[in-house]
Coordinates of C-alpha atoms and ligand atoms in Angstrom, one line a residue:
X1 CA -3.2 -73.7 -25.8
X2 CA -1.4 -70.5 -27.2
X3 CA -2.7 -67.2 -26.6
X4 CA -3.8 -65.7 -30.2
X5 CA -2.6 -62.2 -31.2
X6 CA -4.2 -59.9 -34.2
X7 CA -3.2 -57.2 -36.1
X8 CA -4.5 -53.9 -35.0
X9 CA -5.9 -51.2 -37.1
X10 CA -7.5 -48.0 -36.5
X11 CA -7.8 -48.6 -33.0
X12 CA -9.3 -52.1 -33.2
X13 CA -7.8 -55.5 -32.8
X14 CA -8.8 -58.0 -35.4
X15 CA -7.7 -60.6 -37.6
X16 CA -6.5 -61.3 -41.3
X17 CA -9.8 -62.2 -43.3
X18 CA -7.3 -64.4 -44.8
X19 CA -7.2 -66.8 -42.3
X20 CA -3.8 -67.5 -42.1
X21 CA -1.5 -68.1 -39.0
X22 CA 1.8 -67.8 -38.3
X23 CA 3.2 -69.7 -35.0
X24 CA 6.0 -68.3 -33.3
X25 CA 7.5 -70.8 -31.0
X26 CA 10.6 -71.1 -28.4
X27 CA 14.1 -71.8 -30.1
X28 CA 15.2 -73.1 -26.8
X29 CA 12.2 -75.9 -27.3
X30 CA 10.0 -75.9 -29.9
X31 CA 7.9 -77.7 -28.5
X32 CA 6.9 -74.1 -26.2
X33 CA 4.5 -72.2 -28.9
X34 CA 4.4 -68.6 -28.0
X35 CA 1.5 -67.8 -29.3
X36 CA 0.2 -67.4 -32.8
X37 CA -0.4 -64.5 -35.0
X38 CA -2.1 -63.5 -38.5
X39 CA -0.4 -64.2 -41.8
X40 CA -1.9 -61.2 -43.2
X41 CA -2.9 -60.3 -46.9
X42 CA -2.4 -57.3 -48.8
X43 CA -6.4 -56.0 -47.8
X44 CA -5.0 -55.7 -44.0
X45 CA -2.1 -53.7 -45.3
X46 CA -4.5 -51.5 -47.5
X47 CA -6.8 -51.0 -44.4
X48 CA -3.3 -50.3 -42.2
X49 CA -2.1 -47.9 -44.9
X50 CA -5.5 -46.1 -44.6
X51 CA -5.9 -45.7 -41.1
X52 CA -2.3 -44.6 -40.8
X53 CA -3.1 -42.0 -43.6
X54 CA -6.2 -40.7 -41.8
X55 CA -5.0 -40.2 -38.9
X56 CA -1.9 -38.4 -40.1
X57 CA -3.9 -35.0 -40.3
X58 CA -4.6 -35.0 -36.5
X59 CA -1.2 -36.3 -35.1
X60 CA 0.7 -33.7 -36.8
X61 CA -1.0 -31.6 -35.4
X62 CA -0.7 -32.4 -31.7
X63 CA 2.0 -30.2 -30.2
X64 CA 5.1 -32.3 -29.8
X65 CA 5.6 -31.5 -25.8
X66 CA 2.0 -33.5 -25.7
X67 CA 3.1 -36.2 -27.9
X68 CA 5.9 -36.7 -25.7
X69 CA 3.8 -36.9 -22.8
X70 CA 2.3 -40.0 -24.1
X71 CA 5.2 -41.4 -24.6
X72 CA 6.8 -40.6 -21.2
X73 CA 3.7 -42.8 -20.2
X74 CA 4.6 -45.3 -22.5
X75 CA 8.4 -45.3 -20.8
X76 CA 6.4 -46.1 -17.1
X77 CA 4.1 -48.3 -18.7
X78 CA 7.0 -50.6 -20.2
X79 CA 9.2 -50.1 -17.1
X80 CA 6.2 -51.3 -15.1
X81 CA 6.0 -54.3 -17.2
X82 CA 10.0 -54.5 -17.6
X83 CA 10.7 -58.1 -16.3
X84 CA 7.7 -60.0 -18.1
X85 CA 8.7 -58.8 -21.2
X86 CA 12.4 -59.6 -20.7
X87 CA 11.0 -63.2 -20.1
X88 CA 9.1 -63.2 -23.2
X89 CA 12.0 -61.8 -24.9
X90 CA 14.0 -64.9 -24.1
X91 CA 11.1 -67.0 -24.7
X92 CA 10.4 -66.4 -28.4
X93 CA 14.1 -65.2 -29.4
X94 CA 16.3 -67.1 -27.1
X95 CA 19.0 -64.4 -25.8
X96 CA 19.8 -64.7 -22.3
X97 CA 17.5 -63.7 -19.9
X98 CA 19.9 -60.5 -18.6
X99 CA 20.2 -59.7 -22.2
X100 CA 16.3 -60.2 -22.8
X101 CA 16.0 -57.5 -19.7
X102 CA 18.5 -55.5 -21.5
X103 CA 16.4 -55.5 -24.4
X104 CA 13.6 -54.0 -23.0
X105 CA 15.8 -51.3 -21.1
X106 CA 17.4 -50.0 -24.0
X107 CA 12.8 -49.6 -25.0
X108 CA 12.7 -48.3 -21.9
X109 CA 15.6 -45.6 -22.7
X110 CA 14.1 -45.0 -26.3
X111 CA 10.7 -44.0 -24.6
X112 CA 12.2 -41.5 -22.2
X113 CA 14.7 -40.2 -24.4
X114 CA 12.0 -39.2 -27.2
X115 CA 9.6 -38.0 -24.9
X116 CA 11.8 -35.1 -24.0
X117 CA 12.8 -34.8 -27.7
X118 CA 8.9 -33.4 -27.7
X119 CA 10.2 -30.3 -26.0
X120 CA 13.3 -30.1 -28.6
X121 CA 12.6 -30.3 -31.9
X122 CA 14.1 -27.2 -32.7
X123 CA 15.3 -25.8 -36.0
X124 CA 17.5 -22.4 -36.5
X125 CA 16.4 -18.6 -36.5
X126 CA 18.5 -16.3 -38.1
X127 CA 18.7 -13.0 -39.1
X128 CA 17.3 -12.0 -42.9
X129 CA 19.7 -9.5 -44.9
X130 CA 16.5 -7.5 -45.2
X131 CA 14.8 -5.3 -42.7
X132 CA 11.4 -6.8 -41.3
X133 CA 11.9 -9.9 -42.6
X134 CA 11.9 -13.3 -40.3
X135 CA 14.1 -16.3 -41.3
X136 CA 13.7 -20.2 -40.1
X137 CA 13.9 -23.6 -40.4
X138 CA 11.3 -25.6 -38.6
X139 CA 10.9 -29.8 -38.6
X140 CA 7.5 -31.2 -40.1
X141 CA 6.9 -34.8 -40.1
X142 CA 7.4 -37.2 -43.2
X143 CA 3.9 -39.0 -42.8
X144 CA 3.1 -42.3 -43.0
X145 CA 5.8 -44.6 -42.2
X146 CA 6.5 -48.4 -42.6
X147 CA 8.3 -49.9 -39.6
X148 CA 10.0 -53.2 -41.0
X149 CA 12.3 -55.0 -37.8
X150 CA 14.3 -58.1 -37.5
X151 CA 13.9 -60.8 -34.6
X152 CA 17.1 -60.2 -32.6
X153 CA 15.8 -57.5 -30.5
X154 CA 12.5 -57.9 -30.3
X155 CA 11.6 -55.0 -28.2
X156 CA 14.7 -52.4 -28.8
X157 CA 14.8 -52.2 -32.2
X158 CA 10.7 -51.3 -32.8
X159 CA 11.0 -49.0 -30.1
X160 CA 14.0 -47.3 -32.1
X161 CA 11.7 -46.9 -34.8
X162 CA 7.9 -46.5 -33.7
X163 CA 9.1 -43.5 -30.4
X164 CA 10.9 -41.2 -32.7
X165 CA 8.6 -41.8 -35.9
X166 CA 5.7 -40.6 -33.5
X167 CA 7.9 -37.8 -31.6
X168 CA 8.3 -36.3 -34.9
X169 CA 4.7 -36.4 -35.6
X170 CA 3.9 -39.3 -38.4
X171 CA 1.4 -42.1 -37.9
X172 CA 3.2 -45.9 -38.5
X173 CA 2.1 -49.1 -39.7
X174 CA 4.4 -51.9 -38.2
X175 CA 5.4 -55.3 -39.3
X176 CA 8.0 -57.2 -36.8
X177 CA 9.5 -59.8 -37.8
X178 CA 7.3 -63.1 -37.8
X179 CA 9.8 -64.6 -35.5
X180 CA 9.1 -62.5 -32.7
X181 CA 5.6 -61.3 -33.2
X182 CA 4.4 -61.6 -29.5
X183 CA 7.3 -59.5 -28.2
X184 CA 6.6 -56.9 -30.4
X185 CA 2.6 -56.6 -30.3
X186 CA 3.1 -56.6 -26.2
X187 CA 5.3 -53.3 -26.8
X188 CA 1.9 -51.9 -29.3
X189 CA -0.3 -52.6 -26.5
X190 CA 1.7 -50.6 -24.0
X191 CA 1.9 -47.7 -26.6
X192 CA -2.1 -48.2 -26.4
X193 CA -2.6 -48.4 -22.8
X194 CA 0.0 -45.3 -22.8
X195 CA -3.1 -43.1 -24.9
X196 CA -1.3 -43.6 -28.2
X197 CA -5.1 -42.6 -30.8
X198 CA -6.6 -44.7 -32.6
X199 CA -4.8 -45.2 -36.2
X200 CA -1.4 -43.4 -35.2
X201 CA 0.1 -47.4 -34.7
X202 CA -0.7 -49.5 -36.8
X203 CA 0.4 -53.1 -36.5
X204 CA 0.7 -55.8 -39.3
X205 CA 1.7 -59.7 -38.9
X206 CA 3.2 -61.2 -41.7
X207 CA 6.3 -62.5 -43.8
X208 CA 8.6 -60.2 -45.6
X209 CA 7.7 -61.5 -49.0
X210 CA 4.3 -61.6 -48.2
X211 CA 3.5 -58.5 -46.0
X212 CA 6.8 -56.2 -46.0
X213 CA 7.2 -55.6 -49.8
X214 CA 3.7 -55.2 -50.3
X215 CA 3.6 -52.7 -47.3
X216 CA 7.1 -50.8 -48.4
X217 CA 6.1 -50.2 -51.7
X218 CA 2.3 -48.9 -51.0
X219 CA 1.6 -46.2 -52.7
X220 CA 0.2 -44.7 -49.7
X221 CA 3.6 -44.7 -47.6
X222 CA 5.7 -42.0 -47.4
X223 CA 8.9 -43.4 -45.9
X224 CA 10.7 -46.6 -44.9
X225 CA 12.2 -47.5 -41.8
X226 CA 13.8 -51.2 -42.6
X227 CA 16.6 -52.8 -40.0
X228 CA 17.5 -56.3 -41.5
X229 CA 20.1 -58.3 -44.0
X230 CA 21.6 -56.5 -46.5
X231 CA 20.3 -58.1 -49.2
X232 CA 16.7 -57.5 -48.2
X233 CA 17.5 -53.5 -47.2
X234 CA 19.1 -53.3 -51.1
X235 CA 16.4 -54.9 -52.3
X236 CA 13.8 -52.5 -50.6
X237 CA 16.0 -49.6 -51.1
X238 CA 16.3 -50.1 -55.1
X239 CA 12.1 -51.3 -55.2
X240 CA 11.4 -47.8 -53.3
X241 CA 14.0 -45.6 -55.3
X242 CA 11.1 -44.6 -58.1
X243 CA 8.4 -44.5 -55.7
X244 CA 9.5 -40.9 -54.5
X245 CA 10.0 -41.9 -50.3
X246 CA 12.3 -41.7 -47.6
X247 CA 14.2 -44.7 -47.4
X248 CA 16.4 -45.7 -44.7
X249 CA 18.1 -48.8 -43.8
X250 CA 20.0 -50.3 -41.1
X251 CA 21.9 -53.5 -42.3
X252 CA 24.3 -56.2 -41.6
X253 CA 27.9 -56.1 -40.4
X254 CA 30.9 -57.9 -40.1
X255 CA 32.6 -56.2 -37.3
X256 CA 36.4 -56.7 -36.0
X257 CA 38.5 -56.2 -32.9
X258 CA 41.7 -54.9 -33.0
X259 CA 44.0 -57.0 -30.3
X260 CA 47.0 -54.9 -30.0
X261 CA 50.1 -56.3 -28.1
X262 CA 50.5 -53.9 -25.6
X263 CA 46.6 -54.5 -24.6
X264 CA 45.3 -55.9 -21.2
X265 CA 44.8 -59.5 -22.8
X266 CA 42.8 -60.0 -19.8
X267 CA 40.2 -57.7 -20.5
X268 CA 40.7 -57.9 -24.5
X269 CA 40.1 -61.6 -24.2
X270 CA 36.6 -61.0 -21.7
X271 CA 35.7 -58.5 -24.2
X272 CA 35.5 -60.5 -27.5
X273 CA 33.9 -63.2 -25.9
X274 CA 31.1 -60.8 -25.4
X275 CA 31.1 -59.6 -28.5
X276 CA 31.3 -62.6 -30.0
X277 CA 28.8 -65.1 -28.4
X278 CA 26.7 -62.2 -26.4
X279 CA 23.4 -63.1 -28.3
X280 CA 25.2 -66.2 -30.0
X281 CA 26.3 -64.2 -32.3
X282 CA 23.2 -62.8 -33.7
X283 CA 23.7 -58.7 -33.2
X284 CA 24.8 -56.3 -36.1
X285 CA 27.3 -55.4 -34.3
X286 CA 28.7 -59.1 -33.2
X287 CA 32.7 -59.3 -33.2
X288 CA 33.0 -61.7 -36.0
X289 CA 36.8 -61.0 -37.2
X290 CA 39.2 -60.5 -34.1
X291 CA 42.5 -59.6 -35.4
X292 CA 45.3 -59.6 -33.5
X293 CA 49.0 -58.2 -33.3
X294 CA 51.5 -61.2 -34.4
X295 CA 53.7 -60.9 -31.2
X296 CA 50.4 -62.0 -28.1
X297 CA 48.5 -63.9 -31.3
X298 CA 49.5 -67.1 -29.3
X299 CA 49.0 -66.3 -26.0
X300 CA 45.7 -64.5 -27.0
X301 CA 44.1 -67.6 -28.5
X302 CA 45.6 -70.0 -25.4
X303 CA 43.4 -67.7 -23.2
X304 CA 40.8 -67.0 -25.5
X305 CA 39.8 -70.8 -26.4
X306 CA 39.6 -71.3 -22.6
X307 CA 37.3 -69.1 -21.7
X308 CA 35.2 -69.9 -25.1
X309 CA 35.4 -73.3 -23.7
X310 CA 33.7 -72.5 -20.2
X311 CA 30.6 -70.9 -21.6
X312 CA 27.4 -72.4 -20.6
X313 CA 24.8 -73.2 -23.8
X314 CA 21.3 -73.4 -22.8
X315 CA 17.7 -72.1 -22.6
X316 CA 18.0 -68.4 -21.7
X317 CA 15.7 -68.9 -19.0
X318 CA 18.4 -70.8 -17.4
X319 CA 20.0 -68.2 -15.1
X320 CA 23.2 -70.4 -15.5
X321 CA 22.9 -70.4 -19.8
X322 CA 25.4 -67.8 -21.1
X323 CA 24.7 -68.5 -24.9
X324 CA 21.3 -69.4 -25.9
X325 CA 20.1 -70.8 -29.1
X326 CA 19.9 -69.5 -32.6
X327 CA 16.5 -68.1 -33.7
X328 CA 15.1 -71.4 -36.2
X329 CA 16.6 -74.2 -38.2
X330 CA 17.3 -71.9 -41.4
X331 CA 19.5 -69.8 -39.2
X332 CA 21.0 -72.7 -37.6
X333 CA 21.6 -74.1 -40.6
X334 CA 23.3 -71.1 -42.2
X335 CA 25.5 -71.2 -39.2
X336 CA 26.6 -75.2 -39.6
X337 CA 27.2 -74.4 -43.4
X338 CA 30.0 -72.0 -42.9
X339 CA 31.4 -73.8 -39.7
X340 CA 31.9 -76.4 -43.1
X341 CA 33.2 -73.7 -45.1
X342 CA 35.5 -72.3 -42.7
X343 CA 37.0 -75.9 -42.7
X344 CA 37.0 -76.3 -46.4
X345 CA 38.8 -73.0 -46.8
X346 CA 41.5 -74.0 -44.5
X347 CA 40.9 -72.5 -41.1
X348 CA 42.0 -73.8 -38.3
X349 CA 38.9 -74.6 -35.9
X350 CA 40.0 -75.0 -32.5
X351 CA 37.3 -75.2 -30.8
X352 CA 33.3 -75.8 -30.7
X353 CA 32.3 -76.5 -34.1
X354 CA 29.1 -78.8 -33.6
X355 CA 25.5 -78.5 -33.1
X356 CA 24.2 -79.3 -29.8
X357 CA 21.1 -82.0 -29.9
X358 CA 21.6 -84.8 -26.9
X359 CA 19.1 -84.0 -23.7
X360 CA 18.1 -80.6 -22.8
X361 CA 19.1 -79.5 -26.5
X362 CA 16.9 -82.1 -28.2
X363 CA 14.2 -79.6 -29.3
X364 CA 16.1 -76.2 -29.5
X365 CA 18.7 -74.8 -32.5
X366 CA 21.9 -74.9 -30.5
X367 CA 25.7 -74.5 -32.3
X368 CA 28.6 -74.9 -30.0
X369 CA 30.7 -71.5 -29.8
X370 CA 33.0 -72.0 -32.3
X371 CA 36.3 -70.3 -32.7
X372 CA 38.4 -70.4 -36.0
X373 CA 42.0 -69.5 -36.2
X374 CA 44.6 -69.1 -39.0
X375 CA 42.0 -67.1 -40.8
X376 CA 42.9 -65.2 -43.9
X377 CA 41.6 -61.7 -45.0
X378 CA 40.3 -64.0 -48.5
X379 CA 38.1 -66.2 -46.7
X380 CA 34.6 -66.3 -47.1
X381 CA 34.4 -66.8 -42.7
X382 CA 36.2 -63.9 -42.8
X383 CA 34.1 -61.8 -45.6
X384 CA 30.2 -62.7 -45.0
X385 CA 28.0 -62.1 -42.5
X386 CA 27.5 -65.4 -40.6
X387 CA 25.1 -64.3 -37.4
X388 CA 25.8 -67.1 -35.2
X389 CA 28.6 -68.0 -32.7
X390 CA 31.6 -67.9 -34.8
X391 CA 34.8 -66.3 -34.5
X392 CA 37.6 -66.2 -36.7
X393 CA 40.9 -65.1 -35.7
X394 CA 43.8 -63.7 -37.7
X395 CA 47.2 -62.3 -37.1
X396 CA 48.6 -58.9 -38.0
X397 CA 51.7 -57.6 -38.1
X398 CA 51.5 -54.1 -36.7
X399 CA 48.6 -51.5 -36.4
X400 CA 48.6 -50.5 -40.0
X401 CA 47.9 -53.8 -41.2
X402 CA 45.5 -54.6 -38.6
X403 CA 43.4 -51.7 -39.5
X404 CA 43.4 -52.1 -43.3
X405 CA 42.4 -56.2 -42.5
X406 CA 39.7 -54.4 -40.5
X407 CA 38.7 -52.0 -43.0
X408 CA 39.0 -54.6 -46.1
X409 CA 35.1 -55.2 -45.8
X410 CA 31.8 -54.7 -47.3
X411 CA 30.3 -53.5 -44.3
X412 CA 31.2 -51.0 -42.0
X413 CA 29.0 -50.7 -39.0
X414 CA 31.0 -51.2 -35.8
X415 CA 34.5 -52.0 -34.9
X416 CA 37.0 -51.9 -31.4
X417 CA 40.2 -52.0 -30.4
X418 CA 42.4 -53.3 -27.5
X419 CA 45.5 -51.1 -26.9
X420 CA 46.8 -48.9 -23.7
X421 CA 48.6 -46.6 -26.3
X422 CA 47.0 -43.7 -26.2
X423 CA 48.0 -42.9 -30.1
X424 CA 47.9 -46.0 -31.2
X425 CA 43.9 -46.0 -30.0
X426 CA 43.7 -42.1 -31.5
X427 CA 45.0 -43.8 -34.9
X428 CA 42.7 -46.4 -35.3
X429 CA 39.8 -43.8 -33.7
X430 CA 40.6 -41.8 -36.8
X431 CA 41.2 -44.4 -39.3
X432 CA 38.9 -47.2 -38.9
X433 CA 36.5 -47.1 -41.7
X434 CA 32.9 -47.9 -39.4
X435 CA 29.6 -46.2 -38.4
X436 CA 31.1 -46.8 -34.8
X437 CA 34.5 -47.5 -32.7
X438 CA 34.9 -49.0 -29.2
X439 CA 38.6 -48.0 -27.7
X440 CA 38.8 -51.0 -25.0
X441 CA 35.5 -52.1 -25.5
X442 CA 33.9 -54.9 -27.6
X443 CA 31.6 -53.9 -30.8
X444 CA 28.4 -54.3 -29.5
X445 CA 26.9 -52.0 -26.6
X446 CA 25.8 -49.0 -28.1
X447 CA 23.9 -46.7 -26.0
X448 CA 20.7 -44.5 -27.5
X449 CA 21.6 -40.9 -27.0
X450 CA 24.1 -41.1 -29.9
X451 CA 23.4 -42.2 -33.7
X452 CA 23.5 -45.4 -34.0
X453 CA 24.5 -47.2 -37.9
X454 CA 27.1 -47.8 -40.7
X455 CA 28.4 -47.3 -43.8
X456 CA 28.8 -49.6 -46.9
X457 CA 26.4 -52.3 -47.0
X458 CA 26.0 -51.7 -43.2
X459 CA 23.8 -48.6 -43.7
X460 CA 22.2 -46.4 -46.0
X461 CA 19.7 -43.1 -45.5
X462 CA 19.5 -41.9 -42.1
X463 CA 21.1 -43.0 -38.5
X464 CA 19.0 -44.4 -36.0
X465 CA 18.9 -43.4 -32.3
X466 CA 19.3 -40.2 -30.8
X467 CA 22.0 -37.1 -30.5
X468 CA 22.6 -34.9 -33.5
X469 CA 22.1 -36.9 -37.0
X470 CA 20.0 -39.4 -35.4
X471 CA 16.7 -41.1 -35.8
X472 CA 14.7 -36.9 -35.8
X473 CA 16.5 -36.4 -38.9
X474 CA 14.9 -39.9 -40.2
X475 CA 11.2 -38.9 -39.5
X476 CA 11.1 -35.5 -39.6
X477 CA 11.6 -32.8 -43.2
X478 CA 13.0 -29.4 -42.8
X479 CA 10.8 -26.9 -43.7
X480 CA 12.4 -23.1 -44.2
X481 CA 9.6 -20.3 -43.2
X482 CA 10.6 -16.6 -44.4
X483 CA 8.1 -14.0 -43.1
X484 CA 8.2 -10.6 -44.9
X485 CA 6.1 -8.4 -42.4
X486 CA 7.6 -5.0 -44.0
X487 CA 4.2 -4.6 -46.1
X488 CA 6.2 -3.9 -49.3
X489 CA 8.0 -6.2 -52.2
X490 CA 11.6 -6.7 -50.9
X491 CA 14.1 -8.7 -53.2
X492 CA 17.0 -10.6 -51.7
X493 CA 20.1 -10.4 -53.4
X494 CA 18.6 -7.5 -55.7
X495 CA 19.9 -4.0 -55.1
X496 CA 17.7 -1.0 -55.5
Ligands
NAP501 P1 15.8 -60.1 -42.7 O1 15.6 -61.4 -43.2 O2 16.4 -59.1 -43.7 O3 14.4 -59.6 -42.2 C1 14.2 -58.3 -41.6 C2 12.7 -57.9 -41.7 O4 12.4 -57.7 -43.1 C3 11.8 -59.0 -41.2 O5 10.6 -58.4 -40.7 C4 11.4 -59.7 -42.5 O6 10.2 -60.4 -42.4 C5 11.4 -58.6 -43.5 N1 11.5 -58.9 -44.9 C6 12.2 -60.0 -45.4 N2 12.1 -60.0 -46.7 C7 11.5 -58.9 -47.1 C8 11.1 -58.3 -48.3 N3 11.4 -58.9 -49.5 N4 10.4 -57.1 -48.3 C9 10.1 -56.5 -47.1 N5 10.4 -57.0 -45.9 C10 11.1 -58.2 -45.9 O7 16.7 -60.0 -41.4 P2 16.6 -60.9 -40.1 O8 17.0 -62.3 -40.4 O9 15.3 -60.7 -39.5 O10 17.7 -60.2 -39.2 C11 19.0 -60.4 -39.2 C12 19.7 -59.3 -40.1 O11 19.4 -58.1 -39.5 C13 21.2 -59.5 -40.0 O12 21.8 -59.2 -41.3 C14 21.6 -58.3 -39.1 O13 22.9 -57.8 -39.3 C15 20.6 -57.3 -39.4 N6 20.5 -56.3 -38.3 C16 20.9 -55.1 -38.5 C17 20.9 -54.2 -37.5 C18 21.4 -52.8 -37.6 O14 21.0 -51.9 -36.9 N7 22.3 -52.5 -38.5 C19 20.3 -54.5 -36.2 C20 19.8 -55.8 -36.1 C21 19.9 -56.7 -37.1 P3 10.1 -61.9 -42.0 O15 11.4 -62.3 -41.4 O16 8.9 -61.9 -41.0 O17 9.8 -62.7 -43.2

């Protein structure tokens, strides 16, 4: 029987008086049922709302080196409990088990980082042009924030959101994805157990259509933390423009590699694999387009189709699986639609193509890797974001084209480029139009003391993360203080 998770609010756990379930289960088998979690109605997001609103006035109020101390507990806590929820990572999303680990670390990192933040917030003091008179900026926190995350990483991506919103002093209501409900509401009960009050997290089960609209647009939230499609973040972003809040979103991508011919093909070739079919494809920052020079474009693919060839599909409990399953049949489906475009447009597929269903993959959503060459910049493979285990290749004649093929996108979140020319890497540093560039390095792999997002449908609002432009500027205001302690009427910019 599967364990049964609630929602919690103000402290308590408790279900939906709706009634409703939602079962997350095991891509890998679905026959493995995670455990099961309230479908919840808009009366559990007013109750959220209000809780989070309460207990606003008393977290703000908590120094910041304090709040960080709970969250420094919060780091232990999840490092404590680092490998059993790496399991249950894999379990309800189906990366790789190193990866699932991975996902918690980068939590793990997230916690520690903000906690410090706590004795950082700083703003600026400078000097007034008037005599007595103090001048600063200090950071005040938004308020009440809506946390709205995607399933691919389960654990990382909350902790992105929830460790700085509470650094910076605001109090959160937070719906995961119902995909990976049981990951996420494991990471809430550390945050608990770490002495997070009662009220300052608040957690909320429940679709998108059904929970996260309803919870973006109440009238009691003050900002919106969303990292999903594109089409979702738009729509959120255009339902919240009148409502006067904060809205930020992290979005999809369509991210390329640059294969240049004087690169190591060696390491070029290791690299796109992983940031290809690392998560089956299902990261932001996944190396869908890989684009390389005209003169090792053979050679390159020879090598490349091998090693796509030797990967091992499975369960990510597996320890031998190096590609796991996609997250549920829409996703999979998605994925075995534009495998049929990709042939319908003209592509060359060379190799994978198929979904996986004999023996052990009877009862999970498995997809071959599947590498597409001959690809054009006009393509739809080559255009939209597919999240799945496809690659499409295409040829370039020297640098400048590659990097306008790269840069012909609607997204712009993450991009690489193999080369050992030091200029040639410093051009396409400087010119490739992305949130973020790998020199020698695959797209995905971002670490969380810089900011991490994109441009064009890839990002909007603030970055997420740490390092300067980062996830403080997202959940916290500037405030400027100007102190007149002179005990007379002085007028800047008047003379007297
Ligand atoms: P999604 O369908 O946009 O869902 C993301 C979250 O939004 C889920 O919690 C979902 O709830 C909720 N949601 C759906 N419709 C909503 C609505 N109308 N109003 C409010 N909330 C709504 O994305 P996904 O399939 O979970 O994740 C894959 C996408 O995320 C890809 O496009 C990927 O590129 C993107 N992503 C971006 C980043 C980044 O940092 N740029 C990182 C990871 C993923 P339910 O699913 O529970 O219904």
């Amino acid at each position: 029987m599967a364990k049964t998770y609630g929602n919690l609010i103000n402290g308590r756990w408790m279900d939906s008086p709706g009634g409703g379930t939602i079962k997350s289960v095991n891509p890998a088998n679905t026959d493995d049922v995670v455990g099961t979690v309230p479908a919840s109605t808009k009366e559990d997001v007013d109750a959220a709302v209000k809780a989070a609103r309460d207990a606003f006035g008393y977290w703000r109020l908590v120094p910041p080196p304090k709040r960080g101390e709970i969250l420094f507990r919060a780091a232990e806590l999840i490092l404590k409990n680092k490998e059993e929820l790496g399991r249950l990572v894999t379990r309800e999303m189906g990366k790789i088990l190193a990866e699932g680990l991975g996902d918690v670390q980068e939590a793990i990192d997230m916690a520690y980082y903000m906690a410090g933040e706590g004795r950082r917030l700083s703003g600026e003091t400078v000097p007034s042009e008037l005599a007595a008179k103090d001048c600063k900026s200090v950071r005040v926190p938004v308020g009440v924030f809506a946390l709205i995350t995607p399933w691919n990483f389960p654990t990382a991506i909350p902790a992105w959101k929830l460790l700085p919103a509470l650094i910076g002093g605001n109090t959160v209501v937070f719906k995961p994805s119902s995909y990976t409900p049981v990951a996420a509401t494991r990471l809430v009960e550390l945050l608990v157990e770490a002495g997070v009050p009662d009220g300052v997290v608040n957690l909320v089960h429940g679709s998108g259509e059904g929970v996260g609209e309803v919870l973006a647009s109440h009238h009691g939230i003050d900002g919106v933390s969303f990292t999903g499609s594109s089409a979702v973040g738009e729509r959120l972003a255009t339902l919240c423009s009148g409502l006067d809040k904060e809205v930020s979103c992290e979005m999809g991508g369509k991210n390329p590699i640059i294969v240049m011919d004087d690169a190591r093909l060696d390491l070029a070739v290791e690299g796109c694999i992983w940031g290809a079919f690392g998560t089956t494809g299902q990261r932001c920052t996944a190396a869908s387009r890989i684009i390389v020079h005209e003169k090792v474009y053979d050679r390159f693919l020879d090598i490349f189709i091998k090693a796509t060839r030797r990967l091992r599909v499975g369960d990510g409990l597996n320890e031998e699986t190096q590609v796991g399953p996609l997250i549920n049949e829409s996703q999979m489906k998605k994925v075995l639609e534009y495998i049929d475009i990709g042939r319908s447009e003209g592509a060359r597929l060379i190799t994978g193509g198929r979904r996986l269903c004999e023996a052990e993959y009877a009862k999970g959503y498995f997809v071959e890797p599947t590498v597409f060459a001959d690809v054009t910049p006009a393509m739809r493979i080559a255009r939209e974001e597919i999240f799945g285990p496809v690659a499409a290749v295409l040829k370039a004649r020297d640098l400048d084209e590659a990097i306008a093929i790269a840069n012909d996108s609607e997204y712009g979140l993450s991009s690489a480029i193999y080369t050992q020319d030091v200029n040639k890497s410093a051009v396409a540093e400087r010119d490739l139009d992305a949130g973020i560039v790998y020199i020698n390095a695959p797209t995905i792999g971002a670490e969380i003391q810089l900011p991490f997002g994109g441009i064009k449908k890839s990002g909007m609002g603030h970055r997420e993360a740490g390092g300067r432009g980062g996830a403080i500027e997202m959940f916290t205001r500037w405030k400027v203080i100007y102190r007149d302690f002179s005990g007379r009427l002085q007028k800047a910019q008047i003379e007297e």
